[in-house]
mmCIF file of C-alpha atoms in Angstrom:
data_model
loop_
_atom_site.group_PDB
_atom_site.id
_atom_site.type_symbol
_atom_site.label_atom_id
_atom_site.label_comp_id
_atom_site.label_asym_id
_atom_site.label_seq_id
_atom_site.Cartn_x
_atom_site.Cartn_y
_atom_site.Cartn_z
ATOM 1 C CA MET Q 230 119.007 85.965 104.276
ATOM 2 C CA THR Q 231 117.677 88.998 102.419
ATOM 3 C CA ASP Q 232 118.214 92.300 104.214
ATOM 4 C CA ILE Q 233 114.757 93.600 105.138
ATOM 5 C CA SER Q 234 115.943 96.569 107.206
ATOM 6 C CA PRO Q 235 114.224 99.063 104.841
ATOM 7 C CA ILE Q 236 110.940 97.281 105.524
ATOM 8 C CA LEU Q 237 111.482 97.271 109.279
ATOM 9 C CA GLU Q 238 112.167 101.012 109.111
ATOM 10 C CA PHE Q 239 109.069 101.590 106.979
ATOM 11 C CA LEU Q 240 106.599 99.692 109.141
ATOM 12 C CA PRO Q 241 105.270 101.542 112.200
ATOM 13 C CA CYS Q 242 105.737 98.578 114.557
ATOM 14 C CA PRO Q 243 107.020 95.001 114.672
ATOM 15 C CA THR Q 244 104.680 92.053 114.812
ATOM 16 C CA PRO Q 245 103.642 91.548 118.459
ATOM 17 C CA GLU Q 246 105.121 88.515 120.198
ATOM 18 C CA ALA Q 247 101.607 87.386 121.077
ATOM 19 C CA TRP Q 248 100.815 86.937 117.384
ATOM 20 C CA ILE Q 249 104.015 84.945 116.799
ATOM 21 C CA GLU Q 250 103.233 82.726 119.788
ATOM 22 C CA GLU Q 251 99.791 81.984 118.361
ATOM 23 C CA ALA Q 252 101.030 81.504 114.801
ATOM 24 C CA ARG Q 253 103.728 79.020 115.768
ATOM 25 C CA LYS Q 254 101.259 76.608 117.404
ATOM 26 C CA PRO Q 255 101.012 73.403 115.329
ATOM 27 C CA GLU Q 256 97.220 73.538 115.450
ATOM 28 C CA ASN Q 257 97.286 76.908 113.644
ATOM 29 C CA LEU Q 258 99.532 75.834 110.773
ATOM 30 C CA ALA Q 259 96.572 75.056 108.521
ATOM 31 C CA VAL Q 260 95.095 78.520 109.091
ATOM 32 C CA ILE Q 261 98.438 80.158 108.334
ATOM 33 C CA LEU Q 262 98.907 78.233 105.084
ATOM 34 C CA VAL Q 263 95.341 78.603 103.833
ATOM 35 C CA ASP Q 264 95.352 82.317 104.579
ATOM 36 C CA HIS Q 265 98.792 82.627 102.992
ATOM 37 C CA ALA Q 266 97.414 81.035 99.832
ATOM 38 C CA ASN Q 267 94.457 83.420 99.894
ATOM 39 C CA ASN Q 268 96.776 86.388 100.301
ATOM 40 C CA GLU Q 269 98.965 85.400 97.359
ATOM 41 C CA LEU Q 270 95.876 85.052 95.181
ATOM 42 C CA LYS Q 271 94.475 88.404 96.348
ATOM 43 C CA ALA Q 272 97.822 90.094 95.701
ATOM 44 C CA ALA Q 273 97.828 88.816 92.126
ATOM 45 C CA GLN Q 274 94.205 89.857 91.645
ATOM 46 C CA SER Q 275 94.897 93.340 93.013
ATOM 47 C CA ALA Q 276 97.843 93.826 90.669
ATOM 48 C CA MET Q 277 95.779 92.703 87.690
ATOM 49 C CA ALA Q 278 92.918 94.989 88.734
ATOM 50 C CA ILE Q 279 95.322 97.938 88.694
ATOM 51 C CA MET Q 280 96.560 96.901 85.251
ATOM 52 C CA SER Q 281 93.015 96.661 83.944
ATOM 53 C CA ARG Q 282 91.838 99.957 85.399
ATOM 54 C CA TYR Q 283 94.847 102.000 84.309
ATOM 55 C CA ARG Q 284 96.042 100.141 81.198
ATOM 56 C CA THR Q 285 95.408 103.134 78.887
ATOM 57 C CA GLY Q 286 96.931 105.533 81.392
ATOM 58 C CA LYS Q 287 93.745 107.570 81.495
ATOM 59 C CA PHE Q 288 91.977 108.497 84.704
ATOM 60 C CA GLY Q 289 88.234 108.023 84.602
ATOM 61 C CA GLN Q 290 85.675 110.599 85.657
ATOM 62 C CA ASN Q 291 85.765 111.165 89.390
ATOM 63 C CA ARG Q 292 82.374 110.415 90.856
ATOM 64 C CA GLY Q 293 80.847 111.420 94.151
ATOM 65 C CA SER Q 294 83.737 113.632 95.140
ATOM 66 C CA SER Q 295 83.511 117.130 96.621
ATOM 67 C CA HIS Q 296 87.217 117.760 96.054
ATOM 68 C CA SER Q 297 86.784 119.619 92.764
ATOM 69 C CA ASN Q 298 89.867 121.722 93.364
ATOM 70 C CA GLU Q 299 91.974 118.591 93.756
ATOM 71 C CA GLU Q 300 90.551 116.473 90.983
ATOM 72 C CA LYS Q 301 92.477 115.918 87.804
ATOM 73 C CA VAL Q 302 89.691 114.638 85.587
ATOM 74 C CA GLY Q 303 90.745 113.675 82.093
ATOM 75 C CA LEU Q 304 94.431 113.737 82.814
ATOM 76 C CA GLN Q 305 96.616 110.843 81.812
ATOM 77 C CA LEU Q 306 99.625 109.151 83.312
ATOM 78 C CA LYS Q 307 102.925 110.038 81.748
ATOM 79 C CA THR Q 308 103.895 107.316 79.295
ATOM 80 C CA GLU Q 309 106.914 106.440 81.421
ATOM 81 C CA ASP Q 310 104.763 105.999 84.531
ATOM 82 C CA GLN Q 311 102.059 104.113 82.617
ATOM 83 C CA LEU Q 312 104.500 101.560 81.226
ATOM 84 C CA SER Q 313 106.329 101.230 84.542
ATOM 85 C CA LEU Q 314 103.029 100.618 86.344
ATOM 86 C CA LEU Q 315 101.884 97.982 83.871
ATOM 87 C CA ASN Q 316 105.210 96.164 83.715
ATOM 88 C CA LYS Q 317 105.732 96.101 87.468
ATOM 89 C CA MET Q 318 102.169 94.967 88.169
ATOM 90 C CA SER Q 319 102.419 92.265 85.508
ATOM 91 C CA ARG Q 320 105.604 90.866 87.007
ATOM 92 C CA LEU Q 321 104.176 91.105 90.510
ATOM 93 C CA ALA Q 322 101.012 89.235 89.514
ATOM 94 C CA ARG Q 323 103.011 86.427 87.912
ATOM 95 C CA GLU Q 324 105.245 86.073 90.962
ATOM 96 C CA GLU Q 325 102.318 86.081 93.371
ATOM 97 C CA LEU Q 326 100.568 83.371 91.364
ATOM 98 C CA ARG Q 327 103.750 81.327 91.421
ATOM 99 C CA HIS Q 328 103.859 81.708 95.205
ATOM 100 C CA TYR Q 329 100.193 80.696 95.301
ATOM 101 C CA GLU Q 330 101.046 77.486 93.465
ATOM 102 C CA GLN Q 331 103.934 76.813 95.854
ATOM 103 C CA VAL Q 332 101.687 77.197 98.899
ATOM 104 C CA LEU Q 333 99.108 74.894 97.323
ATOM 105 C CA ALA Q 334 101.826 72.265 96.781
ATOM 106 C CA ILE Q 335 102.918 72.494 100.418
ATOM 107 C CA MET Q 336 99.310 72.129 101.567
ATOM 108 C CA ALA Q 337 98.854 69.087 99.335
ATOM 109 C CA ARG Q 338 101.963 67.377 100.710
ATOM 110 C CA ARG Q 339 100.666 67.930 104.232
ATOM 111 C CA ASP Q 340 97.058 66.937 103.487
ATOM 112 C CA ILE Q 341 95.802 70.371 104.495
ATOM 113 C CA PRO Q 342 92.391 71.029 102.891
ATOM 114 C CA TYR Q 343 91.766 74.350 101.181
ATOM 115 C CA VAL Q 344 88.793 75.472 103.255
ATOM 116 C CA HIS Q 345 86.982 78.786 103.418
ATOM 117 C CA LEU Q 346 88.354 81.352 105.867
ATOM 118 C CA GLY Q 347 86.539 84.539 106.690
ATOM 119 C CA ALA Q 348 88.242 87.750 105.671
ATOM 120 C CA GLY Q 349 90.357 89.509 108.267
ATOM 121 C CA ARG Q 350 90.093 93.198 109.036
ATOM 122 C CA TYR Q 351 93.585 94.275 107.918
ATOM 123 C CA ALA Q 352 93.057 95.225 104.273
ATOM 124 C CA GLY Q 353 89.630 96.651 105.002
ATOM 125 C CA GLN Q 354 91.028 98.997 107.620
ATOM 126 C CA LEU Q 355 93.817 100.174 105.326
ATOM 127 C CA SER Q 356 91.395 100.790 102.479
ATOM 128 C CA THR Q 357 89.483 103.370 104.538
ATOM 129 C CA ALA Q 358 92.315 105.819 103.852
ATOM 130 C CA ILE Q 359 92.113 105.529 100.058
ATOM 131 C CA ARG Q 360 90.860 108.741 98.497
ATOM 132 C CA THR Q 361 88.073 108.471 95.919
ATOM 133 C CA PHE Q 362 89.377 110.971 93.372
ATOM 134 C CA GLU Q 363 92.136 110.473 90.831
ATOM 135 C CA PRO Q 364 95.061 110.389 90.549
ATOM 136 C CA PHE Q 365 95.152 110.159 94.338
ATOM 137 C CA ARG Q 366 93.035 107.024 94.399
ATOM 138 C CA LEU Q 367 95.799 105.264 92.489
ATOM 139 C CA VAL Q 368 98.531 106.776 94.660
ATOM 140 C CA ASP Q 369 96.810 105.591 97.839
ATOM 141 C CA THR Q 370 96.103 102.150 96.376
ATOM 142 C CA LEU Q 371 99.815 101.766 95.674
ATOM 143 C CA ILE Q 372 100.756 102.919 99.185
ATOM 144 C CA MET Q 373 98.344 100.386 100.639
ATOM 145 C CA GLY Q 374 99.994 97.726 98.484
ATOM 146 C CA ALA Q 375 103.378 98.724 99.867
ATOM 147 C CA PHE Q 376 102.162 98.236 103.433
ATOM 148 C CA ILE Q 377 100.637 94.832 102.707
ATOM 149 C CA GLU Q 378 103.807 93.592 101.017
ATOM 150 C CA ALA Q 379 106.001 95.021 103.773
ATOM 151 C CA ARG Q 380 103.967 93.430 106.572
ATOM 152 C CA SER Q 381 103.879 90.097 104.759
ATOM 153 C CA CYS Q 382 107.648 90.163 104.397
ATOM 154 C CA GLU Q 383 108.149 91.114 108.034
ATOM 155 C CA ARG Q 384 105.901 88.283 109.209
ATOM 156 C CA PHE Q 385 107.599 85.707 106.982
ATOM 157 C CA ALA Q 386 110.887 86.655 108.633
ATOM 158 C CA ALA Q 387 109.440 86.781 112.160
ATOM 159 C CA LEU Q 388 107.721 83.410 111.876
ATOM 160 C CA SER Q 389 110.431 81.488 110.006
ATOM 161 C CA PRO Q 390 112.599 80.602 113.056
ATOM 162 C CA TRP Q 391 109.689 78.645 114.538
ATOM 163 C CA LEU Q 392 108.833 76.608 111.454
ATOM 164 C CA ASP Q 393 110.042 73.239 110.227
ATOM 165 C CA ASP Q 394 112.881 73.169 107.710
ATOM 166 C CA GLU Q 395 110.700 73.076 104.595
ATOM 167 C CA LEU Q 396 108.516 76.012 105.615
ATOM 168 C CA LYS Q 397 111.434 77.993 107.007
ATOM 169 C CA LYS Q 398 113.321 77.663 103.721
ATOM 170 C CA PHE Q 399 110.219 78.597 101.740
ATOM 171 C CA TYR Q 400 109.346 81.652 103.826
ATOM 172 C CA LEU Q 401 112.892 82.956 103.754
ATOM 173 C CA SER Q 402 112.945 82.482 99.982
ATOM 174 C CA LEU Q 403 109.996 84.871 99.708
ATOM 175 C CA LEU Q 404 111.748 87.798 101.376
ATOM 176 C CA LYS Q 405 113.558 88.969 98.246
ATOM 177 C CA SER Q 406 110.468 89.203 96.062
ATOM 178 C CA GLU Q 407 108.254 90.642 98.802
ATOM 179 C CA SER Q 408 110.876 93.309 99.500
ATOM 180 C CA ARG Q 409 110.973 94.213 95.815
ATOM 181 C CA HIS Q 410 107.177 94.338 95.604
ATOM 182 C CA PHE Q 411 107.098 96.728 98.559
ATOM 183 C CA GLN Q 412 109.673 98.985 96.904
ATOM 184 C CA ASP Q 413 107.912 98.827 93.528
ATOM 185 C CA TYR Q 414 104.621 99.953 95.046
ATOM 186 C CA LEU Q 415 106.256 102.822 96.920
ATOM 187 C CA THR Q 416 108.350 103.968 93.958
ATOM 188 C CA LEU Q 417 105.312 103.970 91.679
ATOM 189 C CA ALA Q 418 103.271 105.936 94.228
ATOM 190 C CA GLU Q 419 105.906 108.661 94.444
ATOM 191 C CA ALA Q 420 106.396 108.826 90.670
ATOM 192 C CA ILE Q 421 102.679 109.137 89.955
ATOM 193 C CA ASN Q 422 102.179 111.591 92.815
ATOM 194 C CA GLY Q 423 105.001 113.717 91.439
ATOM 195 C CA ALA Q 424 106.282 114.372 94.937
ATOM 196 C CA SER Q 425 106.976 112.709 98.256
ATOM 197 C CA VAL Q 426 104.174 110.580 99.655
ATOM 198 C CA ALA Q 427 105.491 110.771 103.219
ATOM 199 C CA ASP Q 428 102.332 112.488 104.446
ATOM 200 C CA ARG Q 429 100.125 109.744 103.034
ATOM 201 C CA VAL Q 430 102.443 107.007 104.297
ATOM 202 C CA ALA Q 431 102.099 108.494 107.789
ATOM 203 C CA ILE Q 432 98.300 108.292 107.583
ATOM 204 C CA PHE Q 433 98.364 104.668 106.455
ATOM 205 C CA ALA Q 434 100.998 103.868 109.083
ATOM 206 C CA GLY Q 435 98.711 104.992 111.883
ATOM 207 C CA ILE Q 436 95.916 102.752 110.624
ATOM 208 C CA GLU Q 437 98.279 99.841 110.044
ATOM 209 C CA GLN Q 438 99.735 100.065 113.534
ATOM 210 C CA ASP Q 439 96.285 99.994 115.098
ATOM 211 C CA ALA Q 440 95.335 96.935 113.025
ATOM 212 C CA ILE Q 441 98.490 95.117 114.085
ATOM 213 C CA GLU Q 442 98.671 96.085 117.763
ATOM 214 C CA SER Q 443 95.019 96.101 118.836
ATOM 215 C CA PRO Q 444 93.104 92.992 119.977
ATOM 216 C CA ASP Q 445 91.692 90.868 117.178
ATOM 217 C CA HIS Q 446 89.240 87.990 117.562
ATOM 218 C CA HIS Q 447 89.895 86.654 114.053
ATOM 219 C CA PHE Q 448 93.301 84.975 113.798
ATOM 220 C CA CYS Q 449 94.911 85.022 110.361
ATOM 221 C CA PHE Q 450 98.168 85.991 108.667
ATOM 222 C CA HIS Q 451 97.669 89.765 109.002
ATOM 223 C CA SER Q 452 95.605 89.799 112.180
ATOM 224 C CA GLY Q 453 96.263 91.860 115.277
ATOM 225 C CA VAL Q 454 96.975 90.706 118.806
ATOM 226 C CA PRO Q 455 95.051 87.477 119.456
ATOM 227 C CA ALA Q 456 92.087 88.221 121.692
#
């Protein structure tokens, strides 16, 4: 099994037992798999959106920001950071789409229909901390990505002991790539920031912990304590 201790140290809290108890119920397996598929697709889309927005390495004009002393309008990513960002996001998108296909295949074998699920609150809450001015918008977007990948990895590991052999093997097989995605996001954030991002990580951690530990009426893969 892949060592995920760096992820456990990074996250502000473990998944609550109440969530695991709810997730392991056979009647919730369809929700878990459909939401897992959605998450893999969203992860790929997010990576490709970053590639599209920053492919030239140039930061667009900051709009609607009062942080004129902090803005870096017209600046460009260092070539090294630009290429690293594009290459890492490209690989991540391909891997997430491959995982998406694998989840779809599992659903098909189990006759689980791909139905619509309402969006959970997790990503929305994290996104409230993203600054609107560059390059800090990109830095925060990458930090948010690190948290999503880290929590996904932690939940795959936490849930795997309660799953059947096929799903257990599949979820454990995802730990290596999810761990690397988490590290890629964090490494890119620090490189582009040009300094430690510990202060920003702490802000996101507080939001993430509240999303995970507070009552949540909408059960899904990244939901909080079932209410």
